[in-house]
PDB file of C-alpha atoms in Angstrom:
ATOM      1  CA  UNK A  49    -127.268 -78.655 -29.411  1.00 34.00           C
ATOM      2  CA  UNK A  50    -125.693 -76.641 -32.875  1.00 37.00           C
ATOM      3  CA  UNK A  51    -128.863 -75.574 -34.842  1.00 38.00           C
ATOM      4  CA  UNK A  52    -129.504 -77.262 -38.314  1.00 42.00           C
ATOM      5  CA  UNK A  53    -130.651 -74.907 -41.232  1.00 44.00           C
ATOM      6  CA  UNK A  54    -134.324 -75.654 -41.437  1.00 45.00           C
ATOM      7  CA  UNK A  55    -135.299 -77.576 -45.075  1.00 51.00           C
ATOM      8  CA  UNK A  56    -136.956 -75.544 -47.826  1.00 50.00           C
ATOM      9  CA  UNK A  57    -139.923 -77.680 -46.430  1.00 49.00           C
ATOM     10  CA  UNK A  58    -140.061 -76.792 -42.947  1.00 55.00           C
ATOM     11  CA  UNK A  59    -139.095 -72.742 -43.610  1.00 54.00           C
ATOM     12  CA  UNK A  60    -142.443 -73.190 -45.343  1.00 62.00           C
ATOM     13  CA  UNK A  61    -144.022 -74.707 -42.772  1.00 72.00           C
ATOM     14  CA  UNK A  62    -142.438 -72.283 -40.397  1.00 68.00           C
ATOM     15  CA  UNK A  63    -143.639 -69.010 -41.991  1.00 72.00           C
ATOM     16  CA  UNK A  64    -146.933 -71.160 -42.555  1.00 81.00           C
ATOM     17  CA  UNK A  65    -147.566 -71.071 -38.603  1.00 82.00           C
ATOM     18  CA  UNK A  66    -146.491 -67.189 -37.916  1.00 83.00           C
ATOM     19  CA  UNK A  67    -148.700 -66.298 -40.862  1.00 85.00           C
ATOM     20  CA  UNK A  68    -151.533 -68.679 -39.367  1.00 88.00           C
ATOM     21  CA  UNK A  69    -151.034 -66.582 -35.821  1.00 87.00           C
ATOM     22  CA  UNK A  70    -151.379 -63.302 -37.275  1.00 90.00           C
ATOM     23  CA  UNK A  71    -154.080 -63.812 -38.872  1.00 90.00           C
ATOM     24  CA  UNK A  72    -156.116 -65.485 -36.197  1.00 89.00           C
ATOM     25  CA  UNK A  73    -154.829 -61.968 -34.118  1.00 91.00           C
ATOM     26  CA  UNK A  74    -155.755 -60.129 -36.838  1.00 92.00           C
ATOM     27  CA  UNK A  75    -159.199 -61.426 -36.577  1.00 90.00           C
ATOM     28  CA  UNK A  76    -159.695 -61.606 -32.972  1.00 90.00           C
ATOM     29  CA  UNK A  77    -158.001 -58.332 -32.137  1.00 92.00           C
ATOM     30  CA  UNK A  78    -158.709 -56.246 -35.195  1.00 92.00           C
ATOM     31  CA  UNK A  79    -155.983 -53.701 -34.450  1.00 95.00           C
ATOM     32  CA  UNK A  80    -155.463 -50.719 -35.891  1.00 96.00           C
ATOM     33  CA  UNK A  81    -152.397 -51.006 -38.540  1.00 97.00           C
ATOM     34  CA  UNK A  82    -149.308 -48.260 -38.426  1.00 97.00           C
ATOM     35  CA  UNK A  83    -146.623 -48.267 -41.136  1.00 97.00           C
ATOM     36  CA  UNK A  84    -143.330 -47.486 -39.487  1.00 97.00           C
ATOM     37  CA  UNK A  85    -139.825 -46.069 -40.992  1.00 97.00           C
ATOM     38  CA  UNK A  86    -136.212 -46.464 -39.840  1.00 95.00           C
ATOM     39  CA  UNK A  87    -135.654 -44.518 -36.604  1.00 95.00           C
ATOM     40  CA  UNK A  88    -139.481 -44.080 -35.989  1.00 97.00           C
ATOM     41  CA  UNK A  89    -140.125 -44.752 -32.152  1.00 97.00           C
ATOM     42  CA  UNK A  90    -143.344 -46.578 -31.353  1.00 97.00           C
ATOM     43  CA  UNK A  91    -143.287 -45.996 -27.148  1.00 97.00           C
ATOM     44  CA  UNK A  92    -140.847 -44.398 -25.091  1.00 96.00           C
ATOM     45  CA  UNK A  93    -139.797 -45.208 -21.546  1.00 95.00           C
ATOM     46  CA  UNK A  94    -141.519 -43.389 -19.031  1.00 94.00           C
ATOM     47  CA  UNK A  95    -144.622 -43.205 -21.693  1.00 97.00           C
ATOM     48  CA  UNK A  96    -148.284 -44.270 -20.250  1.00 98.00           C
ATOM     49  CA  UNK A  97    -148.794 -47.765 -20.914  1.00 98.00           C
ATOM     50  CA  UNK A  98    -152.091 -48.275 -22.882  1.00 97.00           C
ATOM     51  CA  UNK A  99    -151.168 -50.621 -26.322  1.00 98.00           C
ATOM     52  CA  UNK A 100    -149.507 -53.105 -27.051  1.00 97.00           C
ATOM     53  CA  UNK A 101    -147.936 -53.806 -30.230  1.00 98.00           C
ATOM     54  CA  UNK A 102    -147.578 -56.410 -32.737  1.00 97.00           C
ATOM     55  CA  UNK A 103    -145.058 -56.445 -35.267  1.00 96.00           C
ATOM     56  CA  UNK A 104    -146.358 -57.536 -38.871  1.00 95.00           C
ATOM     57  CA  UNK A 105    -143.177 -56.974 -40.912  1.00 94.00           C
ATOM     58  CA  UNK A 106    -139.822 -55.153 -40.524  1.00 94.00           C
ATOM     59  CA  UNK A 107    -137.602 -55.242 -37.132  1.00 95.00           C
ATOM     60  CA  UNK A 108    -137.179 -53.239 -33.903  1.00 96.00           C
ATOM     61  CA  UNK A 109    -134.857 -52.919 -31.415  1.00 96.00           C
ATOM     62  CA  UNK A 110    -135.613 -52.108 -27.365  1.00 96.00           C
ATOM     63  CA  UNK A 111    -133.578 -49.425 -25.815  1.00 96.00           C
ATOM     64  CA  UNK A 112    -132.795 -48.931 -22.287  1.00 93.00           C
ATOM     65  CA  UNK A 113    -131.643 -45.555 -20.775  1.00 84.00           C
ATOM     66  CA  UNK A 114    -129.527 -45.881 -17.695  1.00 77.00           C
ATOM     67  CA  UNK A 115    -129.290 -42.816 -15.289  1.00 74.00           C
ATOM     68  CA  UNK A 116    -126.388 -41.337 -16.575  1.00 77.00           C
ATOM     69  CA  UNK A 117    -127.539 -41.057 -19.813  1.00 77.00           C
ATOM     70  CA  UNK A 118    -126.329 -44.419 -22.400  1.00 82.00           C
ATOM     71  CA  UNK A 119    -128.505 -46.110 -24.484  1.00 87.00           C
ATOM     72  CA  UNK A 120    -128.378 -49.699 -23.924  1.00 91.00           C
ATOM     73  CA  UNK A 121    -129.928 -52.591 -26.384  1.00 93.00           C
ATOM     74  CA  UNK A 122    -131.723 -54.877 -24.549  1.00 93.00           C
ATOM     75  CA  UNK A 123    -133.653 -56.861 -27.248  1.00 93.00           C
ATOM     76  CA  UNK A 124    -135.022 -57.576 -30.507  1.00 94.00           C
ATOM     77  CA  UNK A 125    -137.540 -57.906 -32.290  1.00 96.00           C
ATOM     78  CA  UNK A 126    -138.822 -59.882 -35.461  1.00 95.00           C
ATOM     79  CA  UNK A 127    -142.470 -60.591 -37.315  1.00 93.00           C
ATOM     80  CA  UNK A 128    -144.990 -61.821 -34.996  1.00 93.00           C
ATOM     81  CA  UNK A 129    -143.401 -60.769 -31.845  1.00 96.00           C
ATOM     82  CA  UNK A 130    -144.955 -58.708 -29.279  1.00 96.00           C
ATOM     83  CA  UNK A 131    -143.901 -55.390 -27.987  1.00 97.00           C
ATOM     84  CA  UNK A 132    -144.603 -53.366 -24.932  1.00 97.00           C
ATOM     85  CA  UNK A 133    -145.134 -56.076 -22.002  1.00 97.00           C
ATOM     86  CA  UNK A 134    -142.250 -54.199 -20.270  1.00 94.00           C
ATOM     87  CA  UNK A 135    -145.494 -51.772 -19.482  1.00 96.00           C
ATOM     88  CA  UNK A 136    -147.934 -53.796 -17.923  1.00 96.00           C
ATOM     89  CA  UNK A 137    -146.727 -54.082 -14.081  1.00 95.00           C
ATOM     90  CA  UNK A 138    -145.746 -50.565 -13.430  1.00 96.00           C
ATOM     91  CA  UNK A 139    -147.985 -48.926 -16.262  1.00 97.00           C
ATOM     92  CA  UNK A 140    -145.363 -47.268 -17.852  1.00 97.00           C
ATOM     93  CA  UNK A 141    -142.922 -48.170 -20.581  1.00 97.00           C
ATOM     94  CA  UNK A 142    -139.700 -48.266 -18.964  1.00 95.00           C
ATOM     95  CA  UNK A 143    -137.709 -48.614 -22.680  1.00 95.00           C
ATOM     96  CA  UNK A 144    -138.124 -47.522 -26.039  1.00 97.00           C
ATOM     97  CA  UNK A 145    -139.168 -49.956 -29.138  1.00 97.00           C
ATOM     98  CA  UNK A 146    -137.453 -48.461 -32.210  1.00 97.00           C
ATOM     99  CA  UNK A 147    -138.080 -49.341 -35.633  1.00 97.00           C
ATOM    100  CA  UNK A 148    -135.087 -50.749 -38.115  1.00 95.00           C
ATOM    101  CA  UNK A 149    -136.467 -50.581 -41.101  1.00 93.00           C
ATOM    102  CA  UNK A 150    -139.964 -50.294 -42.751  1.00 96.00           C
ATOM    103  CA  UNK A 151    -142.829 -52.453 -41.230  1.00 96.00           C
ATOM    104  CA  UNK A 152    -146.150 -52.201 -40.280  1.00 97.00           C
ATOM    105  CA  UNK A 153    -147.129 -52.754 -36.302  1.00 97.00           C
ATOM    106  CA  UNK A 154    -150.617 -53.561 -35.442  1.00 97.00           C
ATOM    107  CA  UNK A 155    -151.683 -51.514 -31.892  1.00 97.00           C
ATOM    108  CA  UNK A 156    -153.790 -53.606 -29.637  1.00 97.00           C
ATOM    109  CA  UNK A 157    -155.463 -51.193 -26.681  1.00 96.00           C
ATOM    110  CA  UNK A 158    -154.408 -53.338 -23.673  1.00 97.00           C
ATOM    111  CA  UNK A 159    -158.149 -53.112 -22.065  1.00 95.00           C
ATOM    112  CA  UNK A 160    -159.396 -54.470 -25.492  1.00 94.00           C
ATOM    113  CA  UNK A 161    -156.981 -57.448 -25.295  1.00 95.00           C
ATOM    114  CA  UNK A 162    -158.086 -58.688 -21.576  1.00 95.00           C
ATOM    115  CA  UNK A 163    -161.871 -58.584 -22.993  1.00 94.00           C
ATOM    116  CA  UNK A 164    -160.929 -60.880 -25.915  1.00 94.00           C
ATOM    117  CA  UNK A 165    -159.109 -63.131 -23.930  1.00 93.00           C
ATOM    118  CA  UNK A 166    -161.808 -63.718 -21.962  1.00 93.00           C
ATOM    119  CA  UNK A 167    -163.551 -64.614 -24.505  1.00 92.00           C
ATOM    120  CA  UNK A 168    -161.039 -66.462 -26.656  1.00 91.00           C
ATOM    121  CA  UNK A 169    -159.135 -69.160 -24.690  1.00 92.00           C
ATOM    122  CA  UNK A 170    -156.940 -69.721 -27.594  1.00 90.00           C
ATOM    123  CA  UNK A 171    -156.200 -66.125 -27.631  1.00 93.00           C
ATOM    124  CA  UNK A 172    -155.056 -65.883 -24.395  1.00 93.00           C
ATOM    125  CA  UNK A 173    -153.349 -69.450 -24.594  1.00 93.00           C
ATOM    126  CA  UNK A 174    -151.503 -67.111 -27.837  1.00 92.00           C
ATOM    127  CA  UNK A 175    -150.443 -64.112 -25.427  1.00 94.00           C
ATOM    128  CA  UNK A 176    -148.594 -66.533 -22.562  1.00 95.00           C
ATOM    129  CA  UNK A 177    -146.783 -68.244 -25.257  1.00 93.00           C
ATOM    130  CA  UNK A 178    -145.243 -64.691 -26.428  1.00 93.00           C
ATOM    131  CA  UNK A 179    -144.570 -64.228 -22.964  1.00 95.00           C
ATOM    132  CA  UNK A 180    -143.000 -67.198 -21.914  1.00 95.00           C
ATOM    133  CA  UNK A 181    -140.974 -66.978 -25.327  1.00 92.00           C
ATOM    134  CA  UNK A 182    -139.810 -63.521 -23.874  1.00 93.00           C
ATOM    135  CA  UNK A 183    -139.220 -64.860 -20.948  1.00 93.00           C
ATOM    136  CA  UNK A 184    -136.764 -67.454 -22.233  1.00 93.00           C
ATOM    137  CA  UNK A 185    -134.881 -65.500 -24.712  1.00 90.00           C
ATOM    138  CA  UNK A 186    -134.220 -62.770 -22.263  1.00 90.00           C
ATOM    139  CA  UNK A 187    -132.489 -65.453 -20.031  1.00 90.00           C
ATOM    140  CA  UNK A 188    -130.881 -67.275 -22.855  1.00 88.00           C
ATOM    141  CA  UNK A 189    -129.310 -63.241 -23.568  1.00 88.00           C
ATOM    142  CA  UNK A 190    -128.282 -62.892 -20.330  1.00 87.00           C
ATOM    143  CA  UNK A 191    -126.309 -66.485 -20.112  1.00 86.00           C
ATOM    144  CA  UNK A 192    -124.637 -65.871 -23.760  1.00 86.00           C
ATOM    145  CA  UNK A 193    -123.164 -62.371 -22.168  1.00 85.00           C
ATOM    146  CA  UNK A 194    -122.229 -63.422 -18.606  1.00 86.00           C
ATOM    147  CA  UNK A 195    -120.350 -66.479 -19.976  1.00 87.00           C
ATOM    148  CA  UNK A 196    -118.974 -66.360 -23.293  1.00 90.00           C
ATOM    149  CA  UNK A 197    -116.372 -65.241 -24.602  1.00 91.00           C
ATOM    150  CA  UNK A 198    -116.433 -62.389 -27.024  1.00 91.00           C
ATOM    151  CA  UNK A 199    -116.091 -64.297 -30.248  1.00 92.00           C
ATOM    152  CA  UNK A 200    -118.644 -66.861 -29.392  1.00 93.00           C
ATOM    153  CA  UNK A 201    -120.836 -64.056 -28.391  1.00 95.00           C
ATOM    154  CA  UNK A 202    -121.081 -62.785 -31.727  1.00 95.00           C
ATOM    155  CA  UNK A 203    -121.270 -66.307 -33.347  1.00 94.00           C
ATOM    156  CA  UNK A 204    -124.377 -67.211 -30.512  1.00 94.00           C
ATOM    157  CA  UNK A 205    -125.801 -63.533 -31.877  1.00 94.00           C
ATOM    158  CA  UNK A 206    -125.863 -64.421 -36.063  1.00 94.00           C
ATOM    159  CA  UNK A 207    -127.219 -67.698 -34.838  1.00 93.00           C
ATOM    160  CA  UNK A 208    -129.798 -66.057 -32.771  1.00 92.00           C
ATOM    161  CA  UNK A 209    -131.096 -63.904 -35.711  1.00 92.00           C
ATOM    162  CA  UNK A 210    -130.561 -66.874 -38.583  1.00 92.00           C
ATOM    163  CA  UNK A 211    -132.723 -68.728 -36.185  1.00 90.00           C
ATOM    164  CA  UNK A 212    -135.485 -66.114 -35.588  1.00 90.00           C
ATOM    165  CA  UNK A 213    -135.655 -65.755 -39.309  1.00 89.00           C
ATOM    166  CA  UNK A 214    -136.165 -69.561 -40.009  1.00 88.00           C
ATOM    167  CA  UNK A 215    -138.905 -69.398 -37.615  1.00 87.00           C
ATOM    168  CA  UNK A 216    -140.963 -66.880 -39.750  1.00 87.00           C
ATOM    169  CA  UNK A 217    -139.793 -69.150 -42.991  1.00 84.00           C
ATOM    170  CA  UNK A 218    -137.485 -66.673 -44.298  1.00 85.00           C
ATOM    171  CA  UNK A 219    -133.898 -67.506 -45.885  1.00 84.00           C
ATOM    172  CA  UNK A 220    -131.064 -67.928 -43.391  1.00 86.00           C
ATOM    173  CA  UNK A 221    -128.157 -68.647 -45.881  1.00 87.00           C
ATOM    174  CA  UNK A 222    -127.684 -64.493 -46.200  1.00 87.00           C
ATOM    175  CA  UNK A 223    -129.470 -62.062 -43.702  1.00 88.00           C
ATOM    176  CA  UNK A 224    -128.795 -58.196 -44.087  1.00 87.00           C
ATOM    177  CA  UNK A 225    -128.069 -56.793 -40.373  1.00 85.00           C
ATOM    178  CA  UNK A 226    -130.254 -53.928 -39.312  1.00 86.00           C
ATOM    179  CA  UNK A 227    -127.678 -52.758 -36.444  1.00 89.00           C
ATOM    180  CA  UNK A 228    -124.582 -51.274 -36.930  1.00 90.00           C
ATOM    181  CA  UNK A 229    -121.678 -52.800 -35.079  1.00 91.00           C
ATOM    182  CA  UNK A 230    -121.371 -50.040 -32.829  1.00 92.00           C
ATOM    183  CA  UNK A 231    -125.346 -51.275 -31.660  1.00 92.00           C
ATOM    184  CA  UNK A 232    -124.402 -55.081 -31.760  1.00 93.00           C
ATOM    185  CA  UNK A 233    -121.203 -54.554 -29.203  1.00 94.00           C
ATOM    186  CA  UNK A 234    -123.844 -52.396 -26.979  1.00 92.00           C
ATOM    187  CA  UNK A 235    -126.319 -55.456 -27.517  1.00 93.00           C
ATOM    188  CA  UNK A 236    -123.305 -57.947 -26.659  1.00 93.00           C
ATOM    189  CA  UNK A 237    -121.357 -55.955 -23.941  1.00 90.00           C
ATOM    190  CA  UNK A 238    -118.448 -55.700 -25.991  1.00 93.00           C
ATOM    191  CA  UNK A 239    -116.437 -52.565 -28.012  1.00 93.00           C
ATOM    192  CA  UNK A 240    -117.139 -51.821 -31.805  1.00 93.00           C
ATOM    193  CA  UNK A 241    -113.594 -53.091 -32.228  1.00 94.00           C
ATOM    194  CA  UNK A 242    -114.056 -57.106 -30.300  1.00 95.00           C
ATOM    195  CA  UNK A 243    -117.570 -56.830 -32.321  1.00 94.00           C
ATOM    196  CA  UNK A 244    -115.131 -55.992 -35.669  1.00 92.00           C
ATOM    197  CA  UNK A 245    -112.930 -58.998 -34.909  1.00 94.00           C
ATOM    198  CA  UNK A 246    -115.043 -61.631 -34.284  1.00 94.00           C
ATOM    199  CA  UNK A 247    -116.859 -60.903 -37.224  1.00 93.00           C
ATOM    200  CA  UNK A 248    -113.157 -61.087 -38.970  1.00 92.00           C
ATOM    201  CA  UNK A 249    -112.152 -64.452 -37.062  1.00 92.00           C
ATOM    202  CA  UNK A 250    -115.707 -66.158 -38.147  1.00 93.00           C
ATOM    203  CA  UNK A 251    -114.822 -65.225 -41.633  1.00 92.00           C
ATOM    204  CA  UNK A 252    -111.316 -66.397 -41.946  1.00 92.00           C
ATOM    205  CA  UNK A 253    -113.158 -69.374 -40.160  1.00 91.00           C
ATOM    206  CA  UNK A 254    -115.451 -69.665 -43.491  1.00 92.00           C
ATOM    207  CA  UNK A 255    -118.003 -70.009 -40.707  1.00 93.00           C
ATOM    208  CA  UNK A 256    -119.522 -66.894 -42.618  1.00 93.00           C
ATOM    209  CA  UNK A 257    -118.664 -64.462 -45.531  1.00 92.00           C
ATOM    210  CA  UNK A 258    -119.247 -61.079 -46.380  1.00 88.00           C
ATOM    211  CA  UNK A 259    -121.658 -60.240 -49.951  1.00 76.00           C
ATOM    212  CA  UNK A 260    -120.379 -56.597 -50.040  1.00 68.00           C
ATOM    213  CA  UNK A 261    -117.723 -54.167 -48.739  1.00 60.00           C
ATOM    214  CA  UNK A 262    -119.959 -52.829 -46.541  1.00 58.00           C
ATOM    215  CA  UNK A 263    -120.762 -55.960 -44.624  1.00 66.00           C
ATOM    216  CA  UNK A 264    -123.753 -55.475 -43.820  1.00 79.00           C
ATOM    217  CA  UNK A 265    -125.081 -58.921 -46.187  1.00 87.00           C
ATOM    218  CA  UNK A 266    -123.339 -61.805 -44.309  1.00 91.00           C
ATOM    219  CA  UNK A 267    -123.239 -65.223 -46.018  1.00 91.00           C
ATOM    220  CA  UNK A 268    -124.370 -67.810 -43.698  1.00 92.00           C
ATOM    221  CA  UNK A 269    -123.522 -71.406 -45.136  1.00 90.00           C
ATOM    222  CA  UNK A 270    -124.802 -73.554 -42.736  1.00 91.00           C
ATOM    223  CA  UNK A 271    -126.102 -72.485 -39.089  1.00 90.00           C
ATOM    224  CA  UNK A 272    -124.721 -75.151 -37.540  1.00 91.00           C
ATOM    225  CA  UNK A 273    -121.550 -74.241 -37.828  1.00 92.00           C
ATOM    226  CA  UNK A 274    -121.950 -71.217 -36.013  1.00 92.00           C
ATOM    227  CA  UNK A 275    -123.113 -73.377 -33.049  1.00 90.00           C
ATOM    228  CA  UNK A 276    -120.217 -75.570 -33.241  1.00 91.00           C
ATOM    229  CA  UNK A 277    -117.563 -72.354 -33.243  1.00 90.00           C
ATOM    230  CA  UNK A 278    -119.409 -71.489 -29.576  1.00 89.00           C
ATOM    231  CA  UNK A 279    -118.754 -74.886 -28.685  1.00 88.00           C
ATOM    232  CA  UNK A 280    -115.390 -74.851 -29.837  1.00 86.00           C
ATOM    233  CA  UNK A 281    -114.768 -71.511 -27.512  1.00 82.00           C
ATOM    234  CA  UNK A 282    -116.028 -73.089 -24.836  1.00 78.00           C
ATOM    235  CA  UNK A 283    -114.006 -76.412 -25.239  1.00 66.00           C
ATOM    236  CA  UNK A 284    -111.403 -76.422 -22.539  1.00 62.00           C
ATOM    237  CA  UNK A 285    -107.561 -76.367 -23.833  1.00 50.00           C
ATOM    238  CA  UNK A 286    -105.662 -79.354 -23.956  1.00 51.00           C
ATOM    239  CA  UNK A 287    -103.751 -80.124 -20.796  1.00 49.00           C
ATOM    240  CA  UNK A 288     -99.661 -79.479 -21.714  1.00 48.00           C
ATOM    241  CA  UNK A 289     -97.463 -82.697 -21.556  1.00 48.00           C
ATOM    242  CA  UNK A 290     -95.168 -82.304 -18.344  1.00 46.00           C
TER     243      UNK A 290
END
């Protein structure tokens, strides 16, 4: 279904609820608060696992290492998301969560959580649902690479982060990207150059539009329509008359 930009009303309401949750795990949890920078690096792979983390404000990225060496983005991450579950099983990170741009994380000690679960229901009830969200975003990432085409995959990727900023009840109608386009083609399994054509296609589209030279402020009219270009690159071509 194409997305609709959220009302004024329900952005409110939106960034309402995410306030609402951090502040009931702000309560519950009482975590200690670290202000991070562009670049800083909260947990590496192959780190103990001890914390999680809980991002206030700002945005992160997680970064895979294969063997021989590349960095591969494998998510991101907005206000009120969780980092670090990638830890739990083996009890070591096996990526790195790095910051894009000035935020504040809250560091929950792991042992610390389990005990106020226990005794918070709701708390718990809290944690699944930022697992399960995980969960379903990772899979939604993994169908948007193995079967769209490259131009759609960029389209399904603004809509993706318009979304996840109506969610927190932020504006969606121009969002400033925190990766470069060399990271969003590693993010999308595509070159710098497919990333740089897409982006050129959607705006000769009017789909979006570009605030500055350096493109990094990208005008987003109405979300919807960047649904209905991935639908539109999926729609089979006419069959030719004989």
């Amino acid at each position: 279904m194409p997305l609709r930009p959220l009302p004024a009303v329900q952005k409110e309401d939106a960034g309402r609820r995410t306030a609402e949750r951090l502040r009931l795990l702000a309560e519950q949890l009482q975590p200690q608060r670290r202000m991070v920078h562009t670049g800083d690096v909260i947990y590496q792979a192959g780190e103990r696992f001890g914390n999680l983390y809980i991002l206030n404000s700002g945005f992160f990225k997680i970064v895979n290492l294969s063997a021989d060496g590349r960095e591969q983005v494998v998510g991101l991450k907005f206000r009120g998301d969780w980092l670090g579950f990638d830890g739990i099983a083996g009890q070591r990170y096996v990526c790195d969560a790095v910051a894009m741009d000035t935020g504040e994380v809250w560091v929950v000690p792991y042992e610390s959580l389990l005990a106020a679960c226990a005794a918070h229901p709701a708390l718990l009830q809290m944690l699944h649902a930022a697992m399960s969200r995980e969960i379903a975003h990772d899979r939604d990432s993994l169908m948007s690479v193995c079967t769209l085409p490259a131009d759609a995959r960029v389209a399904d990727f603004l809509r993706y982060w318009a979304e996840s900023l109506a969610d927190r009840g932020m504006r969606t109608d121009e969002i400033t990207l925190r990766m470069t386009r060399a990271e969003i083609g590693n993010y999308l399994g595509m070159t710098l150059e497919s990333v740089s054509r897409a982006l050129s296609r959607l705006a000769r589209d009017k789909v979006i539009g570009f605030a500055t030279k350096g493109r990094r402020e990208v005008q987003i009219p109405d979300v919807g329509a960047l649904s209905a270009f991935v639908q539109r690159c999926l729609a089979p071509a006419p069959a030719m008359l004989q």
